[in-house]
Tab-separated table of C-alpha atoms in Angstrom:
chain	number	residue	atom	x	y	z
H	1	UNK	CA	-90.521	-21.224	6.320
H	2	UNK	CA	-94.361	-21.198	5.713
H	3	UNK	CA	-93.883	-20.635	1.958
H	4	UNK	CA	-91.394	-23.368	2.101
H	5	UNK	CA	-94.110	-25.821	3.672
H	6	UNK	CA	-96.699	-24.526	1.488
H	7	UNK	CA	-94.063	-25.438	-1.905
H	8	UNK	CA	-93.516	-28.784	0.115
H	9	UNK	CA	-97.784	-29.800	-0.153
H	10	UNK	CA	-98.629	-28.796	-3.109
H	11	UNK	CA	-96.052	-30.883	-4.124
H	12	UNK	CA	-97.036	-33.737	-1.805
H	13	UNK	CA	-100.464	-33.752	-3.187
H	14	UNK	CA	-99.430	-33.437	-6.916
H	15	UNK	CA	-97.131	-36.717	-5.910
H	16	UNK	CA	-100.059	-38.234	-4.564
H	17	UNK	CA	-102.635	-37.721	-7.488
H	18	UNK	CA	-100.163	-38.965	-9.611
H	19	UNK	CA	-99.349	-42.188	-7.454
H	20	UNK	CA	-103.559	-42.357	-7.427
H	21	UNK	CA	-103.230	-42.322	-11.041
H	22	UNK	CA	-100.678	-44.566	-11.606
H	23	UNK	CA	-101.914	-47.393	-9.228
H	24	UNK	CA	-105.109	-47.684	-11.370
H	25	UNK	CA	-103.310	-47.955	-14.484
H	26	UNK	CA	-101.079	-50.279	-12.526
H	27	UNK	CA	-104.460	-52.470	-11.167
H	28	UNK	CA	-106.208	-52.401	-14.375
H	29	UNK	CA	-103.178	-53.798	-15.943
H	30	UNK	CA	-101.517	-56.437	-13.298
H	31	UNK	CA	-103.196	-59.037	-12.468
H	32	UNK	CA	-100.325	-61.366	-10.528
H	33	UNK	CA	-99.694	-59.104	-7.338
H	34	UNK	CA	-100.251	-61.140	-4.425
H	35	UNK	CA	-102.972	-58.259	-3.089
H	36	UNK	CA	-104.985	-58.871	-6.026
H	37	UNK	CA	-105.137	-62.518	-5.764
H	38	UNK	CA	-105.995	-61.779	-1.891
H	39	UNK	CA	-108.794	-59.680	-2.777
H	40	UNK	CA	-109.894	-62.173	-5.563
H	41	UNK	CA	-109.807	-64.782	-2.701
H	42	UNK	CA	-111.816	-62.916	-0.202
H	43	UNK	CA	-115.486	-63.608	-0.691
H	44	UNK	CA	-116.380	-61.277	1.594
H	45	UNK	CA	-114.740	-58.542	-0.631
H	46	UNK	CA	-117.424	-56.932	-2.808
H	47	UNK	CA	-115.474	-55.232	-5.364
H	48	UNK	CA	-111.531	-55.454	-6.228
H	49	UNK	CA	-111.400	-52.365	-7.453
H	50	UNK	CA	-112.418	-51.227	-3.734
H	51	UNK	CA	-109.449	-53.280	-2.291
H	52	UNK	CA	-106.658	-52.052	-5.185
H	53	UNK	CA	-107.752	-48.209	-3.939
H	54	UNK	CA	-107.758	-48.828	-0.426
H	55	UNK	CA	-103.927	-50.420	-1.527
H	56	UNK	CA	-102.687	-47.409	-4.003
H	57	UNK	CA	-103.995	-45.088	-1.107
H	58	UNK	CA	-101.708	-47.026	1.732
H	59	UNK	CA	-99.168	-46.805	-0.615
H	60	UNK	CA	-99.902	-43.493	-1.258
H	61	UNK	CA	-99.295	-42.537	2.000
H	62	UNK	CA	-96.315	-44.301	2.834
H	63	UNK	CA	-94.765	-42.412	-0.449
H	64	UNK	CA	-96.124	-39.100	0.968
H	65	UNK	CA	-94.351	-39.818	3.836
H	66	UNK	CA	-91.173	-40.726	2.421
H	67	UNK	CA	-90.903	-37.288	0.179
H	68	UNK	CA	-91.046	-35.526	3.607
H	69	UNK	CA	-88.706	-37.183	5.142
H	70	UNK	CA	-86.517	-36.848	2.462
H	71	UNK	CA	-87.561	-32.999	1.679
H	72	UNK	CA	-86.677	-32.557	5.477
H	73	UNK	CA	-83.262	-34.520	5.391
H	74	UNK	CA	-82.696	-31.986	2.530
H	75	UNK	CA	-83.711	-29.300	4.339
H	76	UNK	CA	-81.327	-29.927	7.331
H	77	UNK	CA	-78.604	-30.844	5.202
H	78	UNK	CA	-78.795	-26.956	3.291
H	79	UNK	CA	-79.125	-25.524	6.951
H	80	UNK	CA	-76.356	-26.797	8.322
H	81	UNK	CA	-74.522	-26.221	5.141
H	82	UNK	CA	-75.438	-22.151	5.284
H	83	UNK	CA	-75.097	-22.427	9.297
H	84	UNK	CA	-71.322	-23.780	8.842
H	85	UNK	CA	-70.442	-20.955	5.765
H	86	UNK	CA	-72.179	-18.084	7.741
H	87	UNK	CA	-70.402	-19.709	10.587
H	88	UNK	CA	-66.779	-19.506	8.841
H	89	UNK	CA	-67.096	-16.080	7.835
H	90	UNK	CA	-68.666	-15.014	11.305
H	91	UNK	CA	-65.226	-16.684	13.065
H	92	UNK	CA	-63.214	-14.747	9.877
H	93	UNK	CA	-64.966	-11.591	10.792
H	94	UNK	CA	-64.984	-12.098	14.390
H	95	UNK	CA	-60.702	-12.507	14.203
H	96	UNK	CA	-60.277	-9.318	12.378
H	97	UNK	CA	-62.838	-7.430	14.709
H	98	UNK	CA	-60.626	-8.182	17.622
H	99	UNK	CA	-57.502	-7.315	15.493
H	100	UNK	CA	-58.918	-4.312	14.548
H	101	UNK	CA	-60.108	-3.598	18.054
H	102	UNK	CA	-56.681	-4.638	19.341
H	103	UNK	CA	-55.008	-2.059	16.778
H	104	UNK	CA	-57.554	0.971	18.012
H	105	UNK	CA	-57.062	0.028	21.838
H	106	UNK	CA	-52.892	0.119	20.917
H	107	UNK	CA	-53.687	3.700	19.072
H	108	UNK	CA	-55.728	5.211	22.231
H	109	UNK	CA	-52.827	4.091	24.218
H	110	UNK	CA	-50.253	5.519	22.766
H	111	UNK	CA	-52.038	8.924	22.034
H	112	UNK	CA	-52.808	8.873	25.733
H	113	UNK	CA	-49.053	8.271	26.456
H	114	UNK	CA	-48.256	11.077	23.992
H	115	UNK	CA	-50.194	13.338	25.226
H	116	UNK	CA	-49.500	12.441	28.774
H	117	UNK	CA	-45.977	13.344	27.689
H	118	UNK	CA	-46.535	16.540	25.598
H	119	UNK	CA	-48.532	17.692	29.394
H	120	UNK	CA	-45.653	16.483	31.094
H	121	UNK	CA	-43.421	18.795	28.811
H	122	UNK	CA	-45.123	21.715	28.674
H	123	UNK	CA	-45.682	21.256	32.762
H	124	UNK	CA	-41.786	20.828	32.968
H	125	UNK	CA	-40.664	23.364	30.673
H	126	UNK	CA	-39.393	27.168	30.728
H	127	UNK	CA	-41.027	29.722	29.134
H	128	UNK	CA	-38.554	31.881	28.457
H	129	UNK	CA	-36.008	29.698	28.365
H	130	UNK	CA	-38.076	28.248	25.496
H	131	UNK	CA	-37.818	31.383	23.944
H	132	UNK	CA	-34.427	32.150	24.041
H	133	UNK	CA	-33.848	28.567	22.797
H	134	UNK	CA	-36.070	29.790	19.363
H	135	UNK	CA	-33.833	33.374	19.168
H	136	UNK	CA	-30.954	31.068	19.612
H	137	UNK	CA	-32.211	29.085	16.770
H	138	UNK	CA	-33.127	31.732	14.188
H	139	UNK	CA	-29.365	33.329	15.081
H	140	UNK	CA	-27.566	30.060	14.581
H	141	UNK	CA	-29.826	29.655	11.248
H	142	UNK	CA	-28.129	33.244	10.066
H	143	UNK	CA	-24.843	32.505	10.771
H	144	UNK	CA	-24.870	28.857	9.072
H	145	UNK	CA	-26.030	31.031	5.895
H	146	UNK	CA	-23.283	33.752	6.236
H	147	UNK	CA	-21.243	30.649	6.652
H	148	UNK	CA	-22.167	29.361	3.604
H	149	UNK	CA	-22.065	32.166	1.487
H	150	UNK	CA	-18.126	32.349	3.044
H	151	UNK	CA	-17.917	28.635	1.744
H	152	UNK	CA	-19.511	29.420	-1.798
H	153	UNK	CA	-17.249	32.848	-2.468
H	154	UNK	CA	-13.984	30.729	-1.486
H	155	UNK	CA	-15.173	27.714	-4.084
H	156	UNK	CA	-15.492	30.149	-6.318
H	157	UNK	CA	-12.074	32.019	-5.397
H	158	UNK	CA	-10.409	29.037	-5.139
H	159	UNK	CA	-12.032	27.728	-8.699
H	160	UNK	CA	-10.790	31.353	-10.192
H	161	UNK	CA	-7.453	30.952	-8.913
H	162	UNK	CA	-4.181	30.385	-10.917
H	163	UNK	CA	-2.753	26.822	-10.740
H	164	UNK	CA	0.823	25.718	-10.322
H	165	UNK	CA	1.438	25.708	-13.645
H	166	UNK	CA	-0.113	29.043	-14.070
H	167	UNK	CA	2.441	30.278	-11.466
H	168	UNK	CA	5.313	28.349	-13.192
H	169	UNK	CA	5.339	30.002	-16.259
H	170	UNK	CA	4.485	33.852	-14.364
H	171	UNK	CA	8.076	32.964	-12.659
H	172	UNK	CA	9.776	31.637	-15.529
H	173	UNK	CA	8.381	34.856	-17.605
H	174	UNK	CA	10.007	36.882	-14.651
H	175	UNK	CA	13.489	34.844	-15.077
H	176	UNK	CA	13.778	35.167	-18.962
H	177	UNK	CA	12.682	38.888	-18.680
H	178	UNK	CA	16.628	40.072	-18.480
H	179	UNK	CA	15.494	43.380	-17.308
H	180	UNK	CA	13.661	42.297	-14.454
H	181	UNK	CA	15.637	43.235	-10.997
H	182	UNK	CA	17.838	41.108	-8.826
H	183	UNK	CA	15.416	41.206	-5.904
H	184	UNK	CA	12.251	40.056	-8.493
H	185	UNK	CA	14.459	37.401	-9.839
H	186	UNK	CA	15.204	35.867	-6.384
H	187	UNK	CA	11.786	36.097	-5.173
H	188	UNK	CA	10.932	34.105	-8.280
H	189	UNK	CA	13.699	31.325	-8.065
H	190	UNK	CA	12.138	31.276	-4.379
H	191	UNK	CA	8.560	30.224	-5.606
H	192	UNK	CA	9.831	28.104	-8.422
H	193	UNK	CA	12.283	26.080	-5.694
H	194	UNK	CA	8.510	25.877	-3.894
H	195	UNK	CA	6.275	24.983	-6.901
H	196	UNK	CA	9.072	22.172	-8.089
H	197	UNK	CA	8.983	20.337	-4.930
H	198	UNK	CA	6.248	17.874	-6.627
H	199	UNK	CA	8.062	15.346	-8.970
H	200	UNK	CA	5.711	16.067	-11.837
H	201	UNK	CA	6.312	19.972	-11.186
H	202	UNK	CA	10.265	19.172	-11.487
H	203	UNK	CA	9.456	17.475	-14.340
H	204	UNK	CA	7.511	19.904	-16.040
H	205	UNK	CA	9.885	22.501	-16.135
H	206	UNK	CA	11.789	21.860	-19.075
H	207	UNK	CA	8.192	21.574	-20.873
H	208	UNK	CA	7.611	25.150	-19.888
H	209	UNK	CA	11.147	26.321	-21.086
H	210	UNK	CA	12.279	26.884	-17.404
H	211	UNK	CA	14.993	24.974	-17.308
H	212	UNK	CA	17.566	26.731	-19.565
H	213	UNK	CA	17.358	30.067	-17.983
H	214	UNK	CA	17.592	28.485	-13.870
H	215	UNK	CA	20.974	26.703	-15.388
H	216	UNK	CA	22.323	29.896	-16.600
H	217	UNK	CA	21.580	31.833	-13.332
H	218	UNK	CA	23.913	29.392	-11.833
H	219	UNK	CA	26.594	31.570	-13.527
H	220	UNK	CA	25.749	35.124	-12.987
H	221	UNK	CA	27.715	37.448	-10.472
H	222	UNK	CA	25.779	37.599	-7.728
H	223	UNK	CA	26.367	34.746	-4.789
H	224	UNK	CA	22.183	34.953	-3.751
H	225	UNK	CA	21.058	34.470	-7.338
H	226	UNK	CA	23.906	31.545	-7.655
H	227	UNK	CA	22.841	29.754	-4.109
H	228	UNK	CA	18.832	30.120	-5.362
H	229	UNK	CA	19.167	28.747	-8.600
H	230	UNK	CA	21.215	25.634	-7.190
H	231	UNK	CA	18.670	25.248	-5.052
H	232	UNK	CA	15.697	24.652	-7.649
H	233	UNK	CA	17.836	22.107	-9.246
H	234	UNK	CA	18.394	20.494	-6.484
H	235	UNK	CA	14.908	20.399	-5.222
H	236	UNK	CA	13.820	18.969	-8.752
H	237	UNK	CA	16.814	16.139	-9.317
H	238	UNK	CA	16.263	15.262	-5.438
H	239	UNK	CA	15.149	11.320	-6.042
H	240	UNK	CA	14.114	11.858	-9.824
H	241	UNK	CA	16.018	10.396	-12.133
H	242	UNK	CA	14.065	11.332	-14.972
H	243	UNK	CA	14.773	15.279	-13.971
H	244	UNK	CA	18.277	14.265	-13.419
H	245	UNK	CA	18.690	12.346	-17.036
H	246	UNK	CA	16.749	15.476	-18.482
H	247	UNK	CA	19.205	17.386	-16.730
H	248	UNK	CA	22.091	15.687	-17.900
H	249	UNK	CA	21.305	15.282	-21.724
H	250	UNK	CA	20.354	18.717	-22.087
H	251	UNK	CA	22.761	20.898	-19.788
H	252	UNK	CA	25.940	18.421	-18.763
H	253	UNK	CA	28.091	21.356	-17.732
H	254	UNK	CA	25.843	22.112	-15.070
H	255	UNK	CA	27.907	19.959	-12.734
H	256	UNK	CA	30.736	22.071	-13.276
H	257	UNK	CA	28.439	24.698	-12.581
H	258	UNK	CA	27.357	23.981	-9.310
H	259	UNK	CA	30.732	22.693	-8.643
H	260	UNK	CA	31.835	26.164	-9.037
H	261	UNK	CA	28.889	27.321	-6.504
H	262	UNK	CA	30.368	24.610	-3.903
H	263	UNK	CA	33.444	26.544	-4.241
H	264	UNK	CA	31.929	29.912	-2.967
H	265	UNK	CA	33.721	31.852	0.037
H	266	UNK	CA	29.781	32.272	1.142
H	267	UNK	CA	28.925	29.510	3.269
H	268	UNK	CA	25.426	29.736	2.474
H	269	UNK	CA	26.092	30.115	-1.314
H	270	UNK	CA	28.349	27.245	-0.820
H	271	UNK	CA	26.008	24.511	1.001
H	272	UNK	CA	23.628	25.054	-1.779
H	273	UNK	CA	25.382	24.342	-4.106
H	274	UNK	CA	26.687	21.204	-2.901
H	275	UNK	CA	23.196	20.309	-1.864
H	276	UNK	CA	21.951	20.148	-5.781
H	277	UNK	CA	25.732	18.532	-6.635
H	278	UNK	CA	25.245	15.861	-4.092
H	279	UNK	CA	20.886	15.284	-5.472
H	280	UNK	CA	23.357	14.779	-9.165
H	281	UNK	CA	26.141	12.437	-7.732
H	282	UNK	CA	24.314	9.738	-5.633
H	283	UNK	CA	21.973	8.418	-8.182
H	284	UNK	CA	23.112	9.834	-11.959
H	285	UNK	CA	26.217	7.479	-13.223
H	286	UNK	CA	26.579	10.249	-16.449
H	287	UNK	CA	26.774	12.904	-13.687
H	288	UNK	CA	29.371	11.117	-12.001
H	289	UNK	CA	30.975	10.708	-15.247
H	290	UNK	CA	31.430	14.767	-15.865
H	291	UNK	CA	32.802	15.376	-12.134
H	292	UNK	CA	35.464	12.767	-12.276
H	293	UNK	CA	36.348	13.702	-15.976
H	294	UNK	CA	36.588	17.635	-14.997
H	295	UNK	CA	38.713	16.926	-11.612
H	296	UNK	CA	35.644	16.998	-9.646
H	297	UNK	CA	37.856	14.878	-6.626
H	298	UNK	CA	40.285	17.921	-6.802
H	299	UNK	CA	38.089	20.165	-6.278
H	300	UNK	CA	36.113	18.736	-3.437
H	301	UNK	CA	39.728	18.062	-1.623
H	302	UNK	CA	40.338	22.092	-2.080
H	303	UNK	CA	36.649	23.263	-0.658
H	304	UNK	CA	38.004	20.757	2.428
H	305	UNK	CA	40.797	21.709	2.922
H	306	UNK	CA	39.904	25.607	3.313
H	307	UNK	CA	40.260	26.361	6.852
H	308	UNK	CA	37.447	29.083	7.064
H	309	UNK	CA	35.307	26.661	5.680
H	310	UNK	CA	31.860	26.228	7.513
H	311	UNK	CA	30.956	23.072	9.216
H	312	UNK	CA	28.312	21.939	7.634
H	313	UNK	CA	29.723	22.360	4.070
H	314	UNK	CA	32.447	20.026	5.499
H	315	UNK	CA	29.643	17.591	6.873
H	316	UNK	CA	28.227	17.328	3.440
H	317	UNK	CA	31.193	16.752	1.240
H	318	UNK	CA	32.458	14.405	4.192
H	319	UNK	CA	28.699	12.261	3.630
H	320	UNK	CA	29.144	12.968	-0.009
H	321	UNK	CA	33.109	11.172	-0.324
H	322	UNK	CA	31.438	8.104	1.846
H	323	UNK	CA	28.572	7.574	-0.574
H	324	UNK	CA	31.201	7.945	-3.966
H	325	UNK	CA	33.850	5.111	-2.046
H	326	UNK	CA	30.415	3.042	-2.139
H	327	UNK	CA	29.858	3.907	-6.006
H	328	UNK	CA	32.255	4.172	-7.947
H	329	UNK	CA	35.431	6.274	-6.294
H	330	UNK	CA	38.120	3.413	-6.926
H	331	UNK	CA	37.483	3.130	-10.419
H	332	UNK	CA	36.755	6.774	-11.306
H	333	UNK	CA	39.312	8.731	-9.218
H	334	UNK	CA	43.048	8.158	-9.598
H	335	UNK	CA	45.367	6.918	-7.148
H	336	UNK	CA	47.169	10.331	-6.496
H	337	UNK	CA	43.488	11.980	-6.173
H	338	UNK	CA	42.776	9.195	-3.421
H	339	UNK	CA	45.587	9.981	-1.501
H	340	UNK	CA	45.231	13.454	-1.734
H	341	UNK	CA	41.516	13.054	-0.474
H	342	UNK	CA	42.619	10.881	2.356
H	343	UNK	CA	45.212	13.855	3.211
H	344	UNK	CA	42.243	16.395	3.337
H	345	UNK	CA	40.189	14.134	5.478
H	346	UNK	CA	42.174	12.796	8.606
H	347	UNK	CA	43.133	16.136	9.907
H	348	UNK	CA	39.147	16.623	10.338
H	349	UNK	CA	39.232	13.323	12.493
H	350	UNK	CA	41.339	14.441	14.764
H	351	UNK	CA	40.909	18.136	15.078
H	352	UNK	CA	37.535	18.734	14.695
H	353	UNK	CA	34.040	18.205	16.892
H	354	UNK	CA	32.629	14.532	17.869
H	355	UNK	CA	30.175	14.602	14.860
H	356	UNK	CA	33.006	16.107	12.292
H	357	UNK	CA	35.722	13.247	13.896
H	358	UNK	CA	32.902	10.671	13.265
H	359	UNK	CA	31.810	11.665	9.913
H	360	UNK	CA	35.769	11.758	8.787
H	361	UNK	CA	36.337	8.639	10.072
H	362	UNK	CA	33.943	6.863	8.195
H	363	UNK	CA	35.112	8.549	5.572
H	364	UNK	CA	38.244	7.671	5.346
H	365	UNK	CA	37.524	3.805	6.197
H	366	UNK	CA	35.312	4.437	3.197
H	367	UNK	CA	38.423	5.578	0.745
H	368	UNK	CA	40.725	2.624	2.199
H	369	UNK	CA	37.928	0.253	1.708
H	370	UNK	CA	37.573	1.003	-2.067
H	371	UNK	CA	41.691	1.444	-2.932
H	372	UNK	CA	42.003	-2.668	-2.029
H	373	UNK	CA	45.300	-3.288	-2.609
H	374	UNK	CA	46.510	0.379	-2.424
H	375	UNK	CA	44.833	0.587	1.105
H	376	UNK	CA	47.631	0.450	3.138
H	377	UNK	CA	50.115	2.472	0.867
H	378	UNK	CA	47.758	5.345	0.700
H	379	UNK	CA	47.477	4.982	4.523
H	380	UNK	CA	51.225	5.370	4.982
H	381	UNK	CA	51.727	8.156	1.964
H	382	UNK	CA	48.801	10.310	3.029
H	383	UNK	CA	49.641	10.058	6.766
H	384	UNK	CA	46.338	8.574	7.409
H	385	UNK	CA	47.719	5.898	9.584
H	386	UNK	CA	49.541	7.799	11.812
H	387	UNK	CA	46.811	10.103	12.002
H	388	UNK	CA	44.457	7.747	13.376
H	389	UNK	CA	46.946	5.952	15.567
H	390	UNK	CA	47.621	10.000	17.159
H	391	UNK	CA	44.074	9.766	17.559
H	392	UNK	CA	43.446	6.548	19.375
H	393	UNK	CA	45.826	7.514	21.490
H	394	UNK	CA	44.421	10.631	22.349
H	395	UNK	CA	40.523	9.153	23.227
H	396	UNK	CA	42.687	6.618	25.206
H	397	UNK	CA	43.973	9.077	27.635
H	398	UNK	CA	40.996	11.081	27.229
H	399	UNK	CA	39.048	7.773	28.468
H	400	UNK	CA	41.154	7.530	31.335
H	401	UNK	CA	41.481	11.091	32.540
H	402	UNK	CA	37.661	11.069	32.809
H	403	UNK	CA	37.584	7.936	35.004
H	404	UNK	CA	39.212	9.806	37.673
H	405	UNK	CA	36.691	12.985	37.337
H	406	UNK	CA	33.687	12.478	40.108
H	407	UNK	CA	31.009	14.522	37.437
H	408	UNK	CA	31.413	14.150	33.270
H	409	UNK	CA	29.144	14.076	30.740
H	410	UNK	CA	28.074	11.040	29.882
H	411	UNK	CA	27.286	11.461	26.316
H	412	UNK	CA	30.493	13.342	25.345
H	413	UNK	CA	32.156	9.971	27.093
H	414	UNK	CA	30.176	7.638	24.655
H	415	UNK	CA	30.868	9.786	21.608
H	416	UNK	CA	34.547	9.272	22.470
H	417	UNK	CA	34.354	5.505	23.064
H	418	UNK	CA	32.365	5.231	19.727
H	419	UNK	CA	35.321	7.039	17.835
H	420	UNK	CA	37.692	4.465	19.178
H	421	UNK	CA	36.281	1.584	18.437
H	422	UNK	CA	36.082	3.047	14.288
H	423	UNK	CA	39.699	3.613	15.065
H	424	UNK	CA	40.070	-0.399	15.895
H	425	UNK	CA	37.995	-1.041	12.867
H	426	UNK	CA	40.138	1.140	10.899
H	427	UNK	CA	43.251	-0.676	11.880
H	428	UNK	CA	41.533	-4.347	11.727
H	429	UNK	CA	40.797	-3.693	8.311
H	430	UNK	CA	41.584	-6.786	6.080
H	431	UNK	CA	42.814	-4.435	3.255
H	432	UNK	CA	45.041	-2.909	5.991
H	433	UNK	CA	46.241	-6.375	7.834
H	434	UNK	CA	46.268	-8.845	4.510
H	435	UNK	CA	50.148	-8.099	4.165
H	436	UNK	CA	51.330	-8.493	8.007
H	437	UNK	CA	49.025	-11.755	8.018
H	438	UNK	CA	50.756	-13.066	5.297
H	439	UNK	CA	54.378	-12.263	6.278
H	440	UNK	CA	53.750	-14.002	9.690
H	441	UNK	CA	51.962	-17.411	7.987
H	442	UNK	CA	55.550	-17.491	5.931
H	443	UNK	CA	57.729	-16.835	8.739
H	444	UNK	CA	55.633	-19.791	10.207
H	445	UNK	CA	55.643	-21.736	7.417
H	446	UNK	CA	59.710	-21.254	7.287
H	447	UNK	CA	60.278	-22.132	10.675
H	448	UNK	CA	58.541	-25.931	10.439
């Protein structure tokens, strides 16, 4: 400040000399200012130059005066300025002081709360139960490593092992081998029935030259290699038709084939057999084709008809003569085979168990369905009709011998209800009741 005052007087007093200066270049030159003409006036006034100095040194002051004021005006102005910045930055740095002082309080606190709560911990806490906790860990740490070494040999087993169509062609190299044993050979139609369970399996077996040699096992001598063989084939044409067309355009006889296994004296032999005929029949026309053309009706009326014939072979070709009268039976099978059929069917109805009676039943409503207009003449001829009248009288008094029993089986008494009201439908069929209808409308007709 003292330098500041000193710049400030110096300066004052160069400013003066030179306002000294100019007023006498200023009095020797003007002669109109109203001071001069006052001084010329005065009498009393001995020299004018005297008066114009005593003027220019007034002046002088009042000049002097005015620079410090103004220096000082300046002076306040730049203090305040710098007062205000230094100010600014003092609030700027005062905010992020308390931030940061906010943030350091926050970080004591929550040491102190951690390490209030690692005391508490250690306070609270076992030893040795600690201990076993870490031997617990360092065991559980072994066995997840034997565990995955377990989990890495079996990728790597399971990445070295042979895939299905690795074990298709072993088996089909075992079946084409002709001096490989009976027992090998049926243990390999067992895995093939297995690995062709997968459509594109079934498929691919004519690819790998398995087909041909399955289709001629169906032929050999012995009843176990017959039943396995119609069992692959009728895994793989089970809902595939392209199986079944590949089937069919390569190897047609094979229906006769496996209607020959159908006809086996072994039951077991037998039900397999009918169980790849039936996967043929439902949903191949050209198979149907090939069992009506080679008597294929015939011959399931004969496997009927034997009396030691299992049960469940009779179940199947019962389902299997209800889904051919929905196909194409009427058209396909003659009138005399129909007949015949229906003669092999009704005794079934009547003589056999609640599920065999049912099955036959809608069997034979099946056949009459299909015949039409030979309904009720194949009724009559293949004693179908009285069959089923025999046996509607039968549940009747069956019915009503049970109402009088105090304890019966309930469900046996529904399964006989059930078969007599497919007896009513039976006899209320319109192929069955179209004639008698239209005799009495005449006879009506005649009498008005």
């Amino acid at each position: 400040m003292a330098k500041f005052t000193c710049d400030i007087t110096c300066y004052n007093d160069y400013t003066g000399s030179a306002l000294l200066h100019e007023a006498t270049l200023w009095s020797d030159k003007t002669t109109t200012s109203s001071d001069v003409v006052t001084a010329k006036k005065d009498s009393s006034s001995t020299d004018v130059h005297t008066k114009v100095a005593m003027l220019v040194k007034d002046e002088m002051s009042s000049r002097r005066c005015m620079t410090c004021m103004l220096f000082m005006v300046l002076l306040v102005c730049a203090h305040f300025g710098s007062t205000n910045a230094f100010n600014d930055t003092a609030v700027s740095q005062t905010h992020d002081n308390v931030h940061l002082t906010e943030a350091a309080r926050k970080a004591r606190d929550g040491d102190s709360k951690l390490e209030d709560l690692l005391h508490w911990a250690i306070e609270n806490s076992d030893p040795d139960q600690l201990k076993q906790q870490a031997e617990n860990v360092a065991t559980d740490s072994i066995y997840l490593n034997d565990r995955q070494r377990e989990v890495q040999q079996l990728i790597k087993e399971m990445q070295s092992a042979p895939t299905e169509i690795d074990l298709m062609k072993d088996t089909i190299a075992i079946l084409t081998n002709s001096t490989t044993p009976a027992e090998e050979v049926l243990l390999a139609l067992e895995a093939l029935q297995s690995l062709v369970e997968p459509i594109d399996n079934a498929n691919d077996l004519h690819t790998l030259q398995g087909l041909q040699p399955v289709v001629q096992l169906l032929v050999q001598d012995s009843t176990s290699v017959q039943a396995a063989a119609a069992f692959v084939l009728g895994t793989a044409a089970s809902n595939n038709n392209k199986f079944q067309e590949q089937l069919m355009e390569l190897y047609p006889e094979s229906v006769m084939h496996l209607l020959r296994v159908t006809a086996s004296s072994d039951g077991e032999t037998s039900k397999k057999g009918l169980y790849a005929l039936a996967a043929l029949l439902r949903n191949n026309a050209a198979a149907r084709t090939h069992f009506y053309s080679n008597s294929g009706v015939r011959r399931l009326t004969e496997i009927l008809s034997v009396p030691e014939q299992t049960q469940q072979v009779q179940l199947k070709i019962l389902n299997l003569v209800t889904d051919l009268s929905q196909l194409d039976l009427s058209s396909q099978a003659s009138k005399a085979e129909r007949q015949q059929l229906l003669a092999a069917i009704h005794p079934h109805a009547c003589d056999g168990a609640n599920n065999l009676a049912s099955e036959a039943l809608m069997a034979v409503k099946g056949v009459l369905e299909c015949s039409d207009t030979d309904a009720k003449q194949l009724a009559e001829e293949s004693g179908a009709s009285s069959a089923i009248q025999s046996l509607k009288q039968g549940l009747k008094s069956h019915l009503n011998s049970i109402c009088h029993v105090e304890s019966y089986v309930v469900e046996d008494v529904q399964c006989k209800r059930d078969l007599l009201q497919m007896c009513n439908d039976i006899d209320n069929m319109p192929c069955l009741t179209a004639e008698d209808h239209t005799a009495k409308t005449t006879s009506k007709h005649q009498e008005l």
